[in-house]
Amino acid sequence: MTSRLPAKARTIPAEPDSDGFGRSLTEAVLRLSRHAAALCFLSAAVFIVMTVLEFFYFRQLSGGLPSLDMRYFGFTPDEGMAWLTTLGRRGGETILVWHYLTFDLLFPALLSLTLVSLILATGRRLKNFRVLSGQVQSIFALVLVLPYTIADYAQNVAVARLLSDFLYANPDSLAFASALIVTKFALLAVPFIAIAVFWVAGQRRQD
């Protein structure tokens, strides 16, 4: 006598819900606009601490020379080497620990979140921006900010490498770090300009 067992149903592997992930990411980005004030406060607080360290501590270590991060228009290889030489290994390690491995590890990400929140908050004051889908709004804000974020972290890695290994400091590596610093500030200007344009347009609309 043969027993009949019910046939096993075919198991179909679940496909990753890419749409769900995209929606979650969009919602997370859009929610940043609600926290624009808090993010501005945190960014300002970290920036103040970094500025105090620069002017009252790091410049004592470097004989008054500004850190490479503060040279908005870049520096020559000779200027970069002079800064590293004046710092010495102990000064270089101090700046590496108290700047690049602490505050400047956090600050680019925090500032980027702040800029995204401000782009969304000021943009939504304009009808033409509000009618865009949430996904388009979030992508627009990220496209304006992410290039700066990537450039800032790339520059941090380049300068941290110089500070951690003085033998790595040569005209090519110094010129590369200088180019990244100039690029970082140029890309940082883009979201600031967008925020200013949105804010001015919003003010005119209210008037």
PDB file of C-alpha atoms in Angstrom:
ATOM      1  CA  MET A   1       0.000   0.000   0.000  1.00  0.00           C
ATOM      2  CA  THR A   2       1.561   3.293  -1.059  1.00  0.00           C
ATOM      3  CA  SER A   3       0.964   6.379   1.023  1.00  0.00           C
ATOM      4  CA  ARG A   4       0.356   9.601  -0.757  1.00  0.00           C
ATOM      5  CA  LEU A   5       2.074  12.579   0.778  1.00  0.00           C
ATOM      6  CA  PRO A   6       1.133  16.115  -0.193  1.00  0.00           C
ATOM      7  CA  ALA A   7       3.564  17.578  -2.698  1.00  0.00           C
ATOM      8  CA  LYS A   8       6.030  20.066  -1.273  1.00  0.00           C
ATOM      9  CA  ALA A   9       5.369  23.602  -2.341  1.00  0.00           C
ATOM     10  CA  ARG A  10       8.216  25.224  -4.214  1.00  0.00           C
ATOM     11  CA  THR A  11      10.138  27.667  -2.096  1.00  0.00           C
ATOM     12  CA  ILE A  12      10.815  30.919  -3.909  1.00  0.00           C
ATOM     13  CA  PRO A  13      13.714  32.854  -2.392  1.00  0.00           C
ATOM     14  CA  ALA A  14      12.673  36.293  -1.247  1.00  0.00           C
ATOM     15  CA  GLU A  15      14.082  39.080  -3.340  1.00  0.00           C
ATOM     16  CA  PRO A  16      15.606  42.044  -1.543  1.00  0.00           C
ATOM     17  CA  ASP A  17      13.113  44.852  -1.285  1.00  0.00           C
ATOM     18  CA  SER A  18      15.128  47.538  -3.032  1.00  0.00           C
ATOM     19  CA  ASP A  19      12.111  49.821  -3.283  1.00  0.00           C
ATOM     20  CA  GLY A  20      11.565  49.520   0.454  1.00  0.00           C
ATOM     21  CA  PHE A  21      15.180  50.408   1.167  1.00  0.00           C
ATOM     22  CA  GLY A  22      14.987  53.376  -1.207  1.00  0.00           C
ATOM     23  CA  ARG A  23      11.835  54.633   0.496  1.00  0.00           C
ATOM     24  CA  SER A  24      13.410  54.257   3.942  1.00  0.00           C
ATOM     25  CA  LEU A  25      16.507  56.161   2.834  1.00  0.00           C
ATOM     26  CA  THR A  26      14.406  58.918   1.279  1.00  0.00           C
ATOM     27  CA  GLU A  27      12.309  59.248   4.446  1.00  0.00           C
ATOM     28  CA  ALA A  28      15.448  59.371   6.617  1.00  0.00           C
ATOM     29  CA  VAL A  29      16.956  62.127   4.459  1.00  0.00           C
ATOM     30  CA  LEU A  30      13.719  64.125   4.385  1.00  0.00           C
ATOM     31  CA  ARG A  31      13.399  63.903   8.174  1.00  0.00           C
ATOM     32  CA  LEU A  32      16.692  65.770   8.522  1.00  0.00           C
ATOM     33  CA  SER A  33      14.899  69.047   7.720  1.00  0.00           C
ATOM     34  CA  ARG A  34      13.005  68.741  11.022  1.00  0.00           C
ATOM     35  CA  HIS A  35      16.298  68.756  12.913  1.00  0.00           C
ATOM     36  CA  ALA A  36      18.010  71.589  11.028  1.00  0.00           C
ATOM     37  CA  ALA A  37      18.284  73.825  14.113  1.00  0.00           C
ATOM     38  CA  ALA A  38      19.776  71.087  16.306  1.00  0.00           C
ATOM     39  CA  LEU A  39      22.231  70.056  13.586  1.00  0.00           C
ATOM     40  CA  CYS A  40      23.296  73.683  13.094  1.00  0.00           C
ATOM     41  CA  PHE A  41      23.933  73.993  16.835  1.00  0.00           C
ATOM     42  CA  LEU A  42      26.000  70.792  16.968  1.00  0.00           C
ATOM     43  CA  SER A  43      28.019  71.727  13.881  1.00  0.00           C
ATOM     44  CA  ALA A  44      28.709  75.196  15.269  1.00  0.00           C
ATOM     45  CA  ALA A  45      29.776  73.741  18.637  1.00  0.00           C
ATOM     46  CA  VAL A  46      32.230  71.273  17.058  1.00  0.00           C
ATOM     47  CA  PHE A  47      33.544  73.979  14.715  1.00  0.00           C
ATOM     48  CA  ILE A  48      34.179  76.328  17.657  1.00  0.00           C
ATOM     49  CA  VAL A  49      36.085  73.619  19.535  1.00  0.00           C
ATOM     50  CA  MET A  50      38.194  72.893  16.430  1.00  0.00           C
ATOM     51  CA  THR A  51      38.896  76.608  15.938  1.00  0.00           C
ATOM     52  CA  VAL A  52      39.946  77.046  19.562  1.00  0.00           C
ATOM     53  CA  LEU A  53      42.312  74.071  19.261  1.00  0.00           C
ATOM     54  CA  GLU A  54      43.753  75.495  16.038  1.00  0.00           C
ATOM     55  CA  PHE A  55      44.503  78.996  17.329  1.00  0.00           C
ATOM     56  CA  PHE A  56      45.364  78.257  20.950  1.00  0.00           C
ATOM     57  CA  TYR A  57      47.116  74.895  20.717  1.00  0.00           C
ATOM     58  CA  PHE A  58      48.084  73.686  17.249  1.00  0.00           C
ATOM     59  CA  ARG A  59      49.652  76.994  16.211  1.00  0.00           C
ATOM     60  CA  GLN A  60      51.832  76.923  19.319  1.00  0.00           C
ATOM     61  CA  LEU A  61      53.119  73.546  18.157  1.00  0.00           C
ATOM     62  CA  SER A  62      53.753  74.814  14.612  1.00  0.00           C
ATOM     63  CA  GLY A  63      55.434  78.098  15.524  1.00  0.00           C
ATOM     64  CA  GLY A  64      52.402  80.135  14.462  1.00  0.00           C
ATOM     65  CA  LEU A  65      52.000  78.486  11.050  1.00  0.00           C
ATOM     66  CA  PRO A  66      48.369  77.725  10.116  1.00  0.00           C
ATOM     67  CA  SER A  67      47.375  74.091   9.745  1.00  0.00           C
ATOM     68  CA  LEU A  68      47.104  72.800   6.201  1.00  0.00           C
ATOM     69  CA  ASP A  69      43.330  72.502   6.663  1.00  0.00           C
ATOM     70  CA  MET A  70      43.098  76.278   7.113  1.00  0.00           C
ATOM     71  CA  ARG A  71      44.832  77.130   3.830  1.00  0.00           C
ATOM     72  CA  TYR A  72      41.772  77.606   1.649  1.00  0.00           C
ATOM     73  CA  PHE A  73      43.811  78.346  -1.489  1.00  0.00           C
ATOM     74  CA  GLY A  74      46.241  75.496  -0.938  1.00  0.00           C
ATOM     75  CA  PHE A  75      49.977  75.596  -0.262  1.00  0.00           C
ATOM     76  CA  THR A  76      53.239  74.924  -2.012  1.00  0.00           C
ATOM     77  CA  PRO A  77      55.242  71.767  -1.241  1.00  0.00           C
ATOM     78  CA  ASP A  78      57.835  73.966   0.513  1.00  0.00           C
ATOM     79  CA  GLU A  79      55.138  75.537   2.728  1.00  0.00           C
ATOM     80  CA  GLY A  80      53.731  72.111   3.573  1.00  0.00           C
ATOM     81  CA  MET A  81      57.171  70.756   4.404  1.00  0.00           C
ATOM     82  CA  ALA A  82      57.921  73.795   6.595  1.00  0.00           C
ATOM     83  CA  TRP A  83      54.742  73.106   8.597  1.00  0.00           C
ATOM     84  CA  LEU A  84      55.613  69.434   9.060  1.00  0.00           C
ATOM     85  CA  THR A  85      59.223  70.189   9.983  1.00  0.00           C
ATOM     86  CA  THR A  86      58.253  72.795  12.583  1.00  0.00           C
ATOM     87  CA  LEU A  87      55.727  70.419  14.134  1.00  0.00           C
ATOM     88  CA  GLY A  88      58.159  67.542  14.418  1.00  0.00           C
ATOM     89  CA  ARG A  89      57.020  64.016  15.177  1.00  0.00           C
ATOM     90  CA  ARG A  90      55.506  64.826  18.575  1.00  0.00           C
ATOM     91  CA  GLY A  91      53.544  67.820  17.272  1.00  0.00           C
ATOM     92  CA  GLY A  92      52.408  65.826  14.262  1.00  0.00           C
ATOM     93  CA  GLU A  93      51.148  62.996  16.480  1.00  0.00           C
ATOM     94  CA  THR A  94      49.295  65.492  18.669  1.00  0.00           C
ATOM     95  CA  ILE A  95      47.440  67.036  15.730  1.00  0.00           C
ATOM     96  CA  LEU A  96      46.793  63.592  14.259  1.00  0.00           C
ATOM     97  CA  VAL A  97      45.135  62.407  17.482  1.00  0.00           C
ATOM     98  CA  TRP A  98      43.339  65.581  18.570  1.00  0.00           C
ATOM     99  CA  HIS A  99      42.166  66.654  15.146  1.00  0.00           C
ATOM    100  CA  TYR A 100      42.064  63.973  12.458  1.00  0.00           C
ATOM    101  CA  LEU A 101      41.197  61.007  14.692  1.00  0.00           C
ATOM    102  CA  THR A 102      38.656  62.874  16.833  1.00  0.00           C
ATOM    103  CA  PHE A 103      36.878  66.084  15.839  1.00  0.00           C
ATOM    104  CA  ASP A 104      37.644  66.017  12.112  1.00  0.00           C
ATOM    105  CA  LEU A 105      36.548  62.398  11.959  1.00  0.00           C
ATOM    106  CA  LEU A 106      33.065  63.569  13.001  1.00  0.00           C
ATOM    107  CA  PHE A 107      32.826  67.075  11.586  1.00  0.00           C
ATOM    108  CA  PRO A 108      32.555  66.407   7.803  1.00  0.00           C
ATOM    109  CA  ALA A 109      29.663  63.969   8.349  1.00  0.00           C
ATOM    110  CA  LEU A 110      27.945  66.302  10.820  1.00  0.00           C
ATOM    111  CA  LEU A 111      28.344  69.310   8.560  1.00  0.00           C
ATOM    112  CA  SER A 112      27.068  67.306   5.586  1.00  0.00           C
ATOM    113  CA  LEU A 113      23.907  66.310   7.464  1.00  0.00           C
ATOM    114  CA  THR A 114      23.444  69.930   8.472  1.00  0.00           C
ATOM    115  CA  LEU A 115      23.780  71.156   4.891  1.00  0.00           C
ATOM    116  CA  VAL A 116      21.316  68.546   3.603  1.00  0.00           C
ATOM    117  CA  SER A 117      18.814  69.568   6.286  1.00  0.00           C
ATOM    118  CA  LEU A 118      19.183  73.262   5.416  1.00  0.00           C
ATOM    119  CA  ILE A 119      18.826  72.639   1.664  1.00  0.00           C
ATOM    120  CA  LEU A 120      15.583  70.777   2.293  1.00  0.00           C
ATOM    121  CA  ALA A 121      14.280  73.263   4.866  1.00  0.00           C
ATOM    122  CA  THR A 122      14.949  76.335   2.707  1.00  0.00           C
ATOM    123  CA  GLY A 123      13.928  74.604  -0.528  1.00  0.00           C
ATOM    124  CA  ARG A 124      10.538  73.651   0.842  1.00  0.00           C
ATOM    125  CA  ARG A 125       9.703  77.297   1.267  1.00  0.00           C
ATOM    126  CA  LEU A 126       9.494  77.458  -2.529  1.00  0.00           C
ATOM    127  CA  LYS A 127       6.501  76.060  -4.384  1.00  0.00           C
ATOM    128  CA  ASN A 128       8.582  74.731  -7.285  1.00  0.00           C
ATOM    129  CA  PHE A 129      10.677  72.679  -4.865  1.00  0.00           C
ATOM    130  CA  ARG A 130       7.762  71.490  -2.738  1.00  0.00           C
ATOM    131  CA  VAL A 131       5.941  69.963  -5.712  1.00  0.00           C
ATOM    132  CA  LEU A 132       8.907  67.654  -6.398  1.00  0.00           C
ATOM    133  CA  SER A 133       8.640  64.125  -5.057  1.00  0.00           C
ATOM    134  CA  GLY A 134      10.385  63.350  -1.784  1.00  0.00           C
ATOM    135  CA  GLN A 135      12.873  61.128  -3.596  1.00  0.00           C
ATOM    136  CA  VAL A 136      13.842  63.904  -6.016  1.00  0.00           C
ATOM    137  CA  GLN A 137      14.223  66.387  -3.144  1.00  0.00           C
ATOM    138  CA  SER A 138      16.493  64.047  -1.193  1.00  0.00           C
ATOM    139  CA  ILE A 139      18.592  63.137  -4.255  1.00  0.00           C
ATOM    140  CA  PHE A 140      18.966  66.832  -5.118  1.00  0.00           C
ATOM    141  CA  ALA A 141      20.238  67.633  -1.616  1.00  0.00           C
ATOM    142  CA  LEU A 142      22.609  64.646  -1.546  1.00  0.00           C
ATOM    143  CA  VAL A 143      24.052  65.430  -4.989  1.00  0.00           C
ATOM    144  CA  LEU A 144      24.924  68.940  -3.800  1.00  0.00           C
ATOM    145  CA  VAL A 145      26.532  67.804  -0.532  1.00  0.00           C
ATOM    146  CA  LEU A 146      28.139  64.376  -1.037  1.00  0.00           C
ATOM    147  CA  PRO A 147      30.974  65.557  -3.336  1.00  0.00           C
ATOM    148  CA  TYR A 148      32.158  67.851  -0.517  1.00  0.00           C
ATOM    149  CA  THR A 149      31.891  65.017   2.025  1.00  0.00           C
ATOM    150  CA  ILE A 150      34.011  62.679  -0.097  1.00  0.00           C
ATOM    151  CA  ALA A 151      36.606  65.389  -0.812  1.00  0.00           C
ATOM    152  CA  ASP A 152      36.859  66.324   2.881  1.00  0.00           C
ATOM    153  CA  TYR A 153      37.483  62.767   4.032  1.00  0.00           C
ATOM    154  CA  ALA A 154      39.930  62.194   1.165  1.00  0.00           C
ATOM    155  CA  GLN A 155      41.827  65.314   2.217  1.00  0.00           C
ATOM    156  CA  ASN A 156      41.817  64.178   5.851  1.00  0.00           C
ATOM    157  CA  VAL A 157      43.326  60.840   4.843  1.00  0.00           C
ATOM    158  CA  ALA A 158      46.002  62.564   2.739  1.00  0.00           C
ATOM    159  CA  VAL A 159      47.083  64.966   5.514  1.00  0.00           C
ATOM    160  CA  ALA A 160      46.837  62.288   8.206  1.00  0.00           C
ATOM    161  CA  ARG A 161      49.176  60.134   6.112  1.00  0.00           C
ATOM    162  CA  LEU A 162      51.678  62.992   6.000  1.00  0.00           C
ATOM    163  CA  LEU A 163      51.494  63.434   9.776  1.00  0.00           C
ATOM    164  CA  SER A 164      51.786  59.729  10.551  1.00  0.00           C
ATOM    165  CA  ASP A 165      54.745  59.099   8.226  1.00  0.00           C
ATOM    166  CA  PHE A 166      57.039  62.019   7.468  1.00  0.00           C
ATOM    167  CA  LEU A 167      58.915  59.863   4.949  1.00  0.00           C
ATOM    168  CA  TYR A 168      55.752  59.936   2.827  1.00  0.00           C
ATOM    169  CA  ALA A 169      56.040  63.734   2.552  1.00  0.00           C
ATOM    170  CA  ASN A 170      57.382  64.576  -0.892  1.00  0.00           C
ATOM    171  CA  PRO A 171      56.480  67.246  -3.464  1.00  0.00           C
ATOM    172  CA  ASP A 172      53.901  64.989  -5.143  1.00  0.00           C
ATOM    173  CA  SER A 173      52.079  63.937  -1.951  1.00  0.00           C
ATOM    174  CA  LEU A 174      52.101  67.525  -0.643  1.00  0.00           C
ATOM    175  CA  ALA A 175      50.778  68.882  -3.945  1.00  0.00           C
ATOM    176  CA  PHE A 176      48.039  66.211  -3.906  1.00  0.00           C
ATOM    177  CA  ALA A 177      46.989  67.157  -0.356  1.00  0.00           C
ATOM    178  CA  SER A 178      46.941  70.840  -1.368  1.00  0.00           C
ATOM    179  CA  ALA A 179      44.727  70.082  -4.383  1.00  0.00           C
ATOM    180  CA  LEU A 180      42.300  68.141  -2.185  1.00  0.00           C
ATOM    181  CA  ILE A 181      42.048  71.044   0.273  1.00  0.00           C
ATOM    182  CA  VAL A 182      41.252  73.519  -2.519  1.00  0.00           C
ATOM    183  CA  THR A 183      38.736  71.052  -4.003  1.00  0.00           C
ATOM    184  CA  LYS A 184      37.090  70.534  -0.615  1.00  0.00           C
ATOM    185  CA  PHE A 185      36.452  74.237  -0.089  1.00  0.00           C
ATOM    186  CA  ALA A 186      35.276  74.722  -3.675  1.00  0.00           C
ATOM    187  CA  LEU A 187      32.762  71.880  -3.303  1.00  0.00           C
ATOM    188  CA  LEU A 188      31.700  73.169   0.125  1.00  0.00           C
ATOM    189  CA  ALA A 189      30.717  76.472  -1.479  1.00  0.00           C
ATOM    190  CA  VAL A 190      28.130  74.717  -3.694  1.00  0.00           C
ATOM    191  CA  PRO A 191      25.594  73.748  -0.975  1.00  0.00           C
ATOM    192  CA  PHE A 192      26.131  77.068   0.805  1.00  0.00           C
ATOM    193  CA  ILE A 193      25.285  78.930  -2.410  1.00  0.00           C
ATOM    194  CA  ALA A 194      22.198  76.757  -2.935  1.00  0.00           C
ATOM    195  CA  ILE A 195      21.005  77.434   0.626  1.00  0.00           C
ATOM    196  CA  ALA A 196      21.571  81.181   0.201  1.00  0.00           C
ATOM    197  CA  VAL A 197      19.665  81.214  -3.112  1.00  0.00           C
ATOM    198  CA  PHE A 198      16.752  79.260  -1.615  1.00  0.00           C
ATOM    199  CA  TRP A 199      16.660  81.506   1.451  1.00  0.00           C
ATOM    200  CA  VAL A 200      16.693  84.737  -0.579  1.00  0.00           C
ATOM    201  CA  ALA A 201      14.024  83.386  -2.942  1.00  0.00           C
ATOM    202  CA  GLY A 202      11.906  82.384   0.045  1.00  0.00           C
ATOM    203  CA  GLN A 203      12.269  85.843   1.591  1.00  0.00           C
ATOM    204  CA  ARG A 204      11.211  87.535  -1.664  1.00  0.00           C
ATOM    205  CA  ARG A 205       8.205  85.259  -1.925  1.00  0.00           C
ATOM    206  CA  GLN A 206       7.089  86.256   1.563  1.00  0.00           C
ATOM    207  CA  ASP A 207       7.499  89.954   0.723  1.00  0.00           C
TER     208      ASP A 207
END
